[in-house]
Short mmCIF file of C-alpha atoms in Angstrom, two decimals:
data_model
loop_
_atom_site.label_atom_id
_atom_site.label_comp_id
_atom_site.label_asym_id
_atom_site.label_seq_id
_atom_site.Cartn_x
_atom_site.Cartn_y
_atom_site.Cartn_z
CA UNK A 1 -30.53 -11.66 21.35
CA UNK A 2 -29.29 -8.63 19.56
CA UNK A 3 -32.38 -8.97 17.01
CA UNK A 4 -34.80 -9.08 20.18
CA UNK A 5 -35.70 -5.28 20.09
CA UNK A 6 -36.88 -4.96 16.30
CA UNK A 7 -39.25 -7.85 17.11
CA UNK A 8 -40.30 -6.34 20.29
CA UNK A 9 -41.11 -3.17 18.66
CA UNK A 10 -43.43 -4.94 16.18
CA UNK A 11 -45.25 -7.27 18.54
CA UNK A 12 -45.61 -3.73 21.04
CA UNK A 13 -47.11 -1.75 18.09
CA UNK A 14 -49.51 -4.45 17.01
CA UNK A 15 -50.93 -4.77 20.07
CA UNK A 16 -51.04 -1.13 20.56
CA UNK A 17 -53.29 -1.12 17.00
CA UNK A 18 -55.07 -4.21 17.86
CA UNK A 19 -56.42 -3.08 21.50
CA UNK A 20 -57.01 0.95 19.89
CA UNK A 21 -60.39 0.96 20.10
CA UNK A 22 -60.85 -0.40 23.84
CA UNK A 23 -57.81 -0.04 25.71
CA UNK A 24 -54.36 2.01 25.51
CA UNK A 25 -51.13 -0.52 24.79
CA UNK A 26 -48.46 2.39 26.87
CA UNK A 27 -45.60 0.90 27.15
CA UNK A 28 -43.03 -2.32 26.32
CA UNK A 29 -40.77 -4.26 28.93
CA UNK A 30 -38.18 -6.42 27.68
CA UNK A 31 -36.05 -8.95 29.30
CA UNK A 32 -33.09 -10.14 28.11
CA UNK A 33 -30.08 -12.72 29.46
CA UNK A 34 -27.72 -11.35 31.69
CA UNK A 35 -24.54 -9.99 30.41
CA UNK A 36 -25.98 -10.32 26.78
CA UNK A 37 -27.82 -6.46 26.60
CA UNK A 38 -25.68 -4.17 25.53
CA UNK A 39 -26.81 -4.27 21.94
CA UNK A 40 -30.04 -4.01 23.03
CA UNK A 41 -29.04 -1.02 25.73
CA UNK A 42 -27.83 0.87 23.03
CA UNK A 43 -30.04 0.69 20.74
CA UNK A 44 -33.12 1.58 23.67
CA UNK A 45 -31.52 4.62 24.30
CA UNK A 46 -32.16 6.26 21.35
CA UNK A 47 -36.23 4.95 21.64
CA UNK A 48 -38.65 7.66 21.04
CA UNK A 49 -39.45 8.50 24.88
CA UNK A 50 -42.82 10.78 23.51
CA UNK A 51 -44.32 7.87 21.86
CA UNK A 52 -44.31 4.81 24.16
CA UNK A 53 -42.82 3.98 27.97
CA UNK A 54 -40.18 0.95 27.91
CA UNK A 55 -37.82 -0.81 29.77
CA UNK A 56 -35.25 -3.45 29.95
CA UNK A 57 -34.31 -5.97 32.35
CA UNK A 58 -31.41 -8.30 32.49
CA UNK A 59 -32.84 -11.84 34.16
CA UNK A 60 -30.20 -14.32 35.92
CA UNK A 61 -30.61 -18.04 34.51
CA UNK A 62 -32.71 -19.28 36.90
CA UNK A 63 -35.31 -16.81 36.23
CA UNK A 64 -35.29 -15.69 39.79
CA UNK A 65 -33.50 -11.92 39.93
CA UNK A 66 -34.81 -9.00 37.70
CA UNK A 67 -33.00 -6.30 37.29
CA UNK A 68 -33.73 -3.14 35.36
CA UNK A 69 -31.12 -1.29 33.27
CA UNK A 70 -30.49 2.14 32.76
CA UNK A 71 -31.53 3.62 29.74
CA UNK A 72 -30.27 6.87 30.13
CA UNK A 73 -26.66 5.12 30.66
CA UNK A 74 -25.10 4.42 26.40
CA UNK A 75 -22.64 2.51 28.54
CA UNK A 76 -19.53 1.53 26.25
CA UNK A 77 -21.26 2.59 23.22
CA UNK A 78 -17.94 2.48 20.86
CA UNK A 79 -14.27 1.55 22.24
CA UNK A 80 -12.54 3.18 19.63
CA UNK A 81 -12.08 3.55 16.04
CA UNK A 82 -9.68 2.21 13.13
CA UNK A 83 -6.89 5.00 12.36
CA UNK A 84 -7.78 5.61 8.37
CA UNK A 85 -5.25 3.56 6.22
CA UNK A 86 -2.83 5.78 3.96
CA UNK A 87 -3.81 4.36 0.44
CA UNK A 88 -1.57 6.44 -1.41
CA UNK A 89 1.39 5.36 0.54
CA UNK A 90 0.30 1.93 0.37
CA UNK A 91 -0.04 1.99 -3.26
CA UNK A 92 3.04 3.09 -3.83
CA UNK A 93 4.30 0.35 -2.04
CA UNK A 94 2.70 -2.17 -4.03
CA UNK A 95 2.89 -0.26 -7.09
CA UNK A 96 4.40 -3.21 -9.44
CA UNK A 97 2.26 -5.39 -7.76
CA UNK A 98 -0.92 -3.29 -8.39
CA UNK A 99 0.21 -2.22 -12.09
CA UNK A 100 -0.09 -6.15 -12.69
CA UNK A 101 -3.13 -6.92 -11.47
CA UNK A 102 -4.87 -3.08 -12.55
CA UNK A 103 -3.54 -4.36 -16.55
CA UNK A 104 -5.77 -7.43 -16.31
CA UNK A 105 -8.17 -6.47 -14.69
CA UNK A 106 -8.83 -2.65 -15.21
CA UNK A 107 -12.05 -1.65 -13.29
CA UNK A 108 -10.84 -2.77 -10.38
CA UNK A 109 -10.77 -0.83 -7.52
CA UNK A 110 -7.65 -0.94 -4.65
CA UNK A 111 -8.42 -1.23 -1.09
CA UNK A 112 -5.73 -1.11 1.86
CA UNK A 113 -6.06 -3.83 4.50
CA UNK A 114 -3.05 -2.62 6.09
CA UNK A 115 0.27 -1.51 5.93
CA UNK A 116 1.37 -4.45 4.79
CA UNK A 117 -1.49 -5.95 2.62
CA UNK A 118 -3.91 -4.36 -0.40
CA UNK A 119 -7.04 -6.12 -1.76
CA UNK A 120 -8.21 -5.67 -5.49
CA UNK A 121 -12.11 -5.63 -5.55
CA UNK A 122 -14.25 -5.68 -9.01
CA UNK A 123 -17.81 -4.40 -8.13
CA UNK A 124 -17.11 -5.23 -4.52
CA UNK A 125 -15.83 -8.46 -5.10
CA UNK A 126 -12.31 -9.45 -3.82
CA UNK A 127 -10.18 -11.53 -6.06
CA UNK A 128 -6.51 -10.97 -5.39
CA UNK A 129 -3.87 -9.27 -2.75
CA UNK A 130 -0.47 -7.87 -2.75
CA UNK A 131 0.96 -8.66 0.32
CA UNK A 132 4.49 -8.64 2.06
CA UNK A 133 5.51 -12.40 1.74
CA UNK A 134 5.61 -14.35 5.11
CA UNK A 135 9.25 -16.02 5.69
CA UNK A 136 10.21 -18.49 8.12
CA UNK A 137 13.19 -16.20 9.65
CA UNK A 138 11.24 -13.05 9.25
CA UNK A 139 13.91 -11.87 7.45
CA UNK A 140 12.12 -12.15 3.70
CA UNK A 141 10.05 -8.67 3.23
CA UNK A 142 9.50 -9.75 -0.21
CA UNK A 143 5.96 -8.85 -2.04
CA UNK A 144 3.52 -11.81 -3.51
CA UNK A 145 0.10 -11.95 -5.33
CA UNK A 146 -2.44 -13.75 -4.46
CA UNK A 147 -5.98 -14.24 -6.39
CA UNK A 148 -9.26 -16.48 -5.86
CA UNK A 149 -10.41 -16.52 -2.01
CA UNK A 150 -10.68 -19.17 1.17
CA UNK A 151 -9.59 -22.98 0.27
CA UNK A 152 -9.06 -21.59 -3.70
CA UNK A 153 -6.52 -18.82 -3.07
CA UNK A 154 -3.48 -19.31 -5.10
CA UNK A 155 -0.24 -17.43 -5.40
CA UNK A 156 0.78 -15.80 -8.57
CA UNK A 157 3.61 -17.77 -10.17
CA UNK A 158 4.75 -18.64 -13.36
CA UNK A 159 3.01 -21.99 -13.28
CA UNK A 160 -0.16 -20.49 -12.11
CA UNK A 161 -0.36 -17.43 -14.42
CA UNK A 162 -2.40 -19.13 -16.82
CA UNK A 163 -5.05 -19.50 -13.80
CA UNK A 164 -4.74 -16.29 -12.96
CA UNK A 165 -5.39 -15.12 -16.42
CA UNK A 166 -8.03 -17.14 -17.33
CA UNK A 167 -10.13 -16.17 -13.89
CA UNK A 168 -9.55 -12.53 -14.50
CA UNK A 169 -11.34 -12.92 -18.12
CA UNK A 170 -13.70 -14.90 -16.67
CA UNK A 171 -14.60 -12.08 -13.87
CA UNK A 172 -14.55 -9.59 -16.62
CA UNK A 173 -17.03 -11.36 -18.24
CA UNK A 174 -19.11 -12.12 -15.96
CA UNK A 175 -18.88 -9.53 -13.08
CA UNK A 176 -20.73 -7.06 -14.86
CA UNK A 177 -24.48 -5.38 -15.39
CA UNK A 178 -24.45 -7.37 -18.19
CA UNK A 179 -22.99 -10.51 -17.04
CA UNK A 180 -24.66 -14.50 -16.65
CA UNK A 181 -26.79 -13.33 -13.92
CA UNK A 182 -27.54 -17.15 -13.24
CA UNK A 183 -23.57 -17.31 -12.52
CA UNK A 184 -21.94 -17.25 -8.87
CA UNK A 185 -19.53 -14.24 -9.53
CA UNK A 186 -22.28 -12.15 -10.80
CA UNK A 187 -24.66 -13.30 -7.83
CA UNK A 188 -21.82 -13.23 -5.20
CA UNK A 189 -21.92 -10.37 -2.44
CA UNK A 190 -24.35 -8.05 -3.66
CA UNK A 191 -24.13 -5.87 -1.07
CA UNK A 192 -20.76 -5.16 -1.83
CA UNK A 193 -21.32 -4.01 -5.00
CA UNK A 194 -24.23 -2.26 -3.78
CA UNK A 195 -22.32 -0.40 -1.88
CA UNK A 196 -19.11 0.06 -4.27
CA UNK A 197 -21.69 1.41 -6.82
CA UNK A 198 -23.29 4.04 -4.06
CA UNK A 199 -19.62 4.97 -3.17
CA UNK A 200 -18.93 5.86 -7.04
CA UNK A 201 -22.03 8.16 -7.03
CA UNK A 202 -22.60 9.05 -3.45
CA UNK A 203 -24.53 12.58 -4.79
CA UNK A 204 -27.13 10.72 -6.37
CA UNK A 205 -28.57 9.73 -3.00
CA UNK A 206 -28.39 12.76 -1.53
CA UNK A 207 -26.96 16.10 -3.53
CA UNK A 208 -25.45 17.27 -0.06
CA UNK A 209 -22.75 15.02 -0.12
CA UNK A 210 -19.44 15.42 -1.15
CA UNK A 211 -18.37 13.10 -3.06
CA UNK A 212 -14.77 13.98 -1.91
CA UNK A 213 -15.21 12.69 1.48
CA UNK A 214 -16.36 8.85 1.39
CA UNK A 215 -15.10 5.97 3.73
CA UNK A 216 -16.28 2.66 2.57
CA UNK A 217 -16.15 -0.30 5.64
CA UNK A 218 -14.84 2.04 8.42
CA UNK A 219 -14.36 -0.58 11.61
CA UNK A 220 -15.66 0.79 15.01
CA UNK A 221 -15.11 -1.52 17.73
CA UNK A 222 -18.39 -1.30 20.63
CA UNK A 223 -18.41 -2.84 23.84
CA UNK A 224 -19.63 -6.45 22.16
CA UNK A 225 -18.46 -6.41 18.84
CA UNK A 226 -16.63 -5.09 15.65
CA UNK A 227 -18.80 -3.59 13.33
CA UNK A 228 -18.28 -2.30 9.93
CA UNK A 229 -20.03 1.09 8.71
CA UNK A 230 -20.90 0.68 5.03
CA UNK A 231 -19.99 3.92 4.06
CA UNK A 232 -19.03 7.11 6.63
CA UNK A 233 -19.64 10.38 4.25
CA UNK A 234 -20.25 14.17 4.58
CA UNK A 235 -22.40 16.50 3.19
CA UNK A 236 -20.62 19.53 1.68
CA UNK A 237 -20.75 21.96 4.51
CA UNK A 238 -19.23 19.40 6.70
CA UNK A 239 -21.91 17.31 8.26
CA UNK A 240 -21.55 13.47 9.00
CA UNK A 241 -23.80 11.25 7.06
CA UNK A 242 -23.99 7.97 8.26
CA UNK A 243 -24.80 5.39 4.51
CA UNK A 244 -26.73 1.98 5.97
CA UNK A 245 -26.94 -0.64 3.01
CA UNK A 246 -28.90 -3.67 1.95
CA UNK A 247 -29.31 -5.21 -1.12
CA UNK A 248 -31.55 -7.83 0.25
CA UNK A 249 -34.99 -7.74 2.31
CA UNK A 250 -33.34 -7.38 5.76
CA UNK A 251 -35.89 -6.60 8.73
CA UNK A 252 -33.23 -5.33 11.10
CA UNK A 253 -32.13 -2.59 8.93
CA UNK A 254 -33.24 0.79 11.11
CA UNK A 255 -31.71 -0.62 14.05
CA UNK A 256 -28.53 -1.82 12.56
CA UNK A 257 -28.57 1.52 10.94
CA UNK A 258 -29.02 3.34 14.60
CA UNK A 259 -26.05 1.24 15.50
CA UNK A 260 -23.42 2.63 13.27
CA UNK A 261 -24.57 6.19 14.12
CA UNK A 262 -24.82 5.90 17.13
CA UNK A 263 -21.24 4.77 16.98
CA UNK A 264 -20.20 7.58 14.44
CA UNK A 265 -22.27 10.37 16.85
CA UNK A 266 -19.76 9.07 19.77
CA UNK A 267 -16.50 9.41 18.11
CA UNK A 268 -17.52 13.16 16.60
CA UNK A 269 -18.13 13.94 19.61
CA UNK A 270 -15.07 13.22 20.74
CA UNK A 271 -13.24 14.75 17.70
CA UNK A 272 -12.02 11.37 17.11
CA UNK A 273 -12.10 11.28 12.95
CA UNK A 274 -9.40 14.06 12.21
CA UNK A 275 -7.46 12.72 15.08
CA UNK A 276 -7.78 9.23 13.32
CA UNK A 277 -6.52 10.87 10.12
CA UNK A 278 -10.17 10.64 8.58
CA UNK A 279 -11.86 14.09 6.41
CA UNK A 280 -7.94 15.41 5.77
CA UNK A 281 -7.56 17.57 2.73
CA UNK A 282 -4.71 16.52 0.14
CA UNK A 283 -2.78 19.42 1.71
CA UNK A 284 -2.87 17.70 5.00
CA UNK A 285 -5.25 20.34 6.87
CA UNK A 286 -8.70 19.03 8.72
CA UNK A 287 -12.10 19.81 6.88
CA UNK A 288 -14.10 21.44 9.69
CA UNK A 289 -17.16 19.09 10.32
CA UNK A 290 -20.74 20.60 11.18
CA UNK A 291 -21.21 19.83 15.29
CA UNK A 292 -24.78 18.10 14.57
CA UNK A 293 -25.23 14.83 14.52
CA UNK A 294 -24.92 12.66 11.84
CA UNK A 295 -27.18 12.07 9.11
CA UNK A 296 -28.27 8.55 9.08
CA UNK A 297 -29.25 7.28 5.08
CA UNK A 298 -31.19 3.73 5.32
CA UNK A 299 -30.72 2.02 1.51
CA UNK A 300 -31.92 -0.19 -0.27
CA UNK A 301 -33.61 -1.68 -3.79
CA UNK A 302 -37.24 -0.35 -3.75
CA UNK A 303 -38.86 -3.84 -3.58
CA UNK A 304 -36.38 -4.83 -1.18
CA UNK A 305 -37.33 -2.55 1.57
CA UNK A 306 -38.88 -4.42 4.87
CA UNK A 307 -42.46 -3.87 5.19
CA UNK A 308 -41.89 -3.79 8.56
CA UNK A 309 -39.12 -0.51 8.00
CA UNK A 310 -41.75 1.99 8.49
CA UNK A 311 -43.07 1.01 12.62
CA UNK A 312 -39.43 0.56 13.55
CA UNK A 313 -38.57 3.87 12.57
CA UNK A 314 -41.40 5.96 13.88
CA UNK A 315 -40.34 4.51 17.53
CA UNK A 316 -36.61 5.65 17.25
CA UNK A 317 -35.52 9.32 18.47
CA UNK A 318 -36.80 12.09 16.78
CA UNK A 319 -32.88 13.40 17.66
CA UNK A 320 -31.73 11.00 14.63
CA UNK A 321 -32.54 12.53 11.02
CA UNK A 322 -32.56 9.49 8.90
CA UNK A 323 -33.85 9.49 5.35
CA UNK A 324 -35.02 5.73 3.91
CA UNK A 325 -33.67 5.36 0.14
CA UNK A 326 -35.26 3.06 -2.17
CA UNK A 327 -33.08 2.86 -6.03
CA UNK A 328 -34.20 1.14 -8.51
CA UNK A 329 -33.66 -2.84 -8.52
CA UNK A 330 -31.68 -1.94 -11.55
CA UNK A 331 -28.91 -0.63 -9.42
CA UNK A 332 -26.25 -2.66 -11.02
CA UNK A 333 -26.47 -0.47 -14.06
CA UNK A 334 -27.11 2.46 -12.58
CA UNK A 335 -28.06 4.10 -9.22
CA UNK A 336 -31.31 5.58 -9.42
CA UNK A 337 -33.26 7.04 -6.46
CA UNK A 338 -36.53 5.60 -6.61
CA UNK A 339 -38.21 8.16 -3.14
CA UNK A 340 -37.21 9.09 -0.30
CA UNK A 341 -38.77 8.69 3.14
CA UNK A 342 -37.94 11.49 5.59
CA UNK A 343 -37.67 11.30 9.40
CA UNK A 344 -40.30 14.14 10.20
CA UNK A 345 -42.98 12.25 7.60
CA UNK A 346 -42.04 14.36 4.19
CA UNK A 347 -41.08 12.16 1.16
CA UNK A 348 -40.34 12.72 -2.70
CA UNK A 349 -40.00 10.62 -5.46
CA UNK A 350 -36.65 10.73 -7.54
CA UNK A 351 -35.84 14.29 -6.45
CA UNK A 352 -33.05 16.11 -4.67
CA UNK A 353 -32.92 16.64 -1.04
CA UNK A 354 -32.19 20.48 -0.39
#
């Protein structure tokens, strides 16, 4: 149901191009189960009211009672938003734990799950936790390690070190530009890695952001689900830039994309971020951030790109300033901007954004 609106949108603006030369296509109507719009409410709220009339309607199950929503209404748009985890603090925590673990398998990058838990990622790929240790009595606030994921994870032990040691070559090997590309760990998640290479070199996408200032999977609960924003950034003089990722063809991309904004749009508003300990300085103090809204950056490889990207986007609010990215499918070696597609119709090839 959530997906109902991009293919609305398509089916409204064929017709509209179809019927052009002998009748005028004005508007779209869209009905959707009761109790199961809010997605779709959200998203229609930030429709482009100058180019088309629509509406929605939630219908009961027999099909017998219509009622039409209000657009003008976000309704609960975002609940509230994950306080940012102290990763120095957590480190330090874990720092035996991650000194292991960072000697086998150097690259890697640390990410906190909690207070009480950090993952190890190579190239976006999990392969191993620290974590407190669970105890019967609750009493035990000893730290383990952890590697391999689902049915294969395995604690760190003597007995199992030689595992452990053996996959960690193995991912070194293989989880690379260079590696098998036929193999599962190089093929696995490529989104993540996607996105942990865009994180590295956030200024190549756009030369306004600071690289400082980048939040990679920052959860924002909304009225009907917990979503995950790729990567929350700023450019340097403070303005929230909203980084949308796929690293496969993915036809709801503008309107996932409009999600997470619109999510990130309702928290600044409500100075949520520094109150959620997110854009602090090392010295403790909040970086001011610009009152606009957020920038919203739409990426993906070049030949990856929906064809269908371009007639969702001209039907979203001319309020949101999104830029499309296509890089290079060579993005595992490097991150190249391949254009750029601008909300008001401009576009360049390869070049900055000033």
């Amino acid at each position: 149901v959530d997906g109902a609106l991009t293919f609305a949108l398509l089916w409204f603006h064929y017709c509209r191009e179809r019927n052009a030369a002998r009748s005028v296509v004005e508007g779209l109507r869209l009905f959707i189960p009761r109790g199961r719009s809010a997605v779709v409410q959200a998203r229609m709220h930030y429709l482009n009211r100058a180019a088309f009339r629509f509406a929605l309607f939630e219908f009961d199950e027999r099909g017998e009672i219509f009622e039409e929503l209000d657009l003008s209404d976000q309704g609960n748009i975002a609940t509230r938003l994950v306080h940012c985890p102290d990763l120095s603090r957590v480190q330090e925590r874990f720092r035996s734990a991650a000194e292991r673990i960072c000697a086998a398998v150097p690259e890697c990058e640390s990410v906190v799950l909690g207070s009480t838990e950090l993952a190890f990622r190579l190239h976006g790929l999990e392969f191993a936790r620290a974590r407190v240790a669970n105890s019967s009595d609750g009493f035990d606030r000893s730290q383990e390690i952890v590697f391999g994921s689902g049915a294969h994870e395995t604690l760190l032990s003597e007995h199992s070190e030689p595992l452990f040691d053996d996959l960690m070559r193995r991912l070194r090997e293989l989880r690379r530009a260079e590696g098998d590309k036929k193999h599962p760990l190089w093929r696995m998640q490529p989104e993540r890695w996607l996105e942990s290479e865009v994180k590295l070199g956030v200024s190549l996408l756009d030369a306004r952001l600071d690289p400082g200032f980048v939040y990679a999977q920052v959860p924002a609960f909304a009225a009907s689900d917990r979503g995950m924003i790729d990567l929350l950034a700023s450019t340097r003089d403070g303005r929230l830039a909203v980084i949308e990722l796929k690293a496969d063809e993915d036809i709801h991309l503008p309107l996932q994309g409009l999600d997470y904004w619109s999510r990130v749009k309702w928290h600044h508003e409500r100075e949520d971020f520094h109150r959620f300990g997110y854009f602090i300085e090392t010295n403790g103090t909040a970086r001011p951030l610009a009152p606009q809204p957020p920038l919203l950056l739409l990426v993906a490889p070049a030949l990856h790109i929906h064809p269908a990207t371009d007639t969702i986007l001209r039907y979203i609010t001319a309020e949101l300033d999104w830029t499309l990215i296509a890089v290079d499918e060579r993005w595992r070696e490097e991150v190249k901007v391949v254009f750029r597609k601008r909300a008001h119709g401009s576009g360049d090839r390869a070049t900055g954004i000033g």
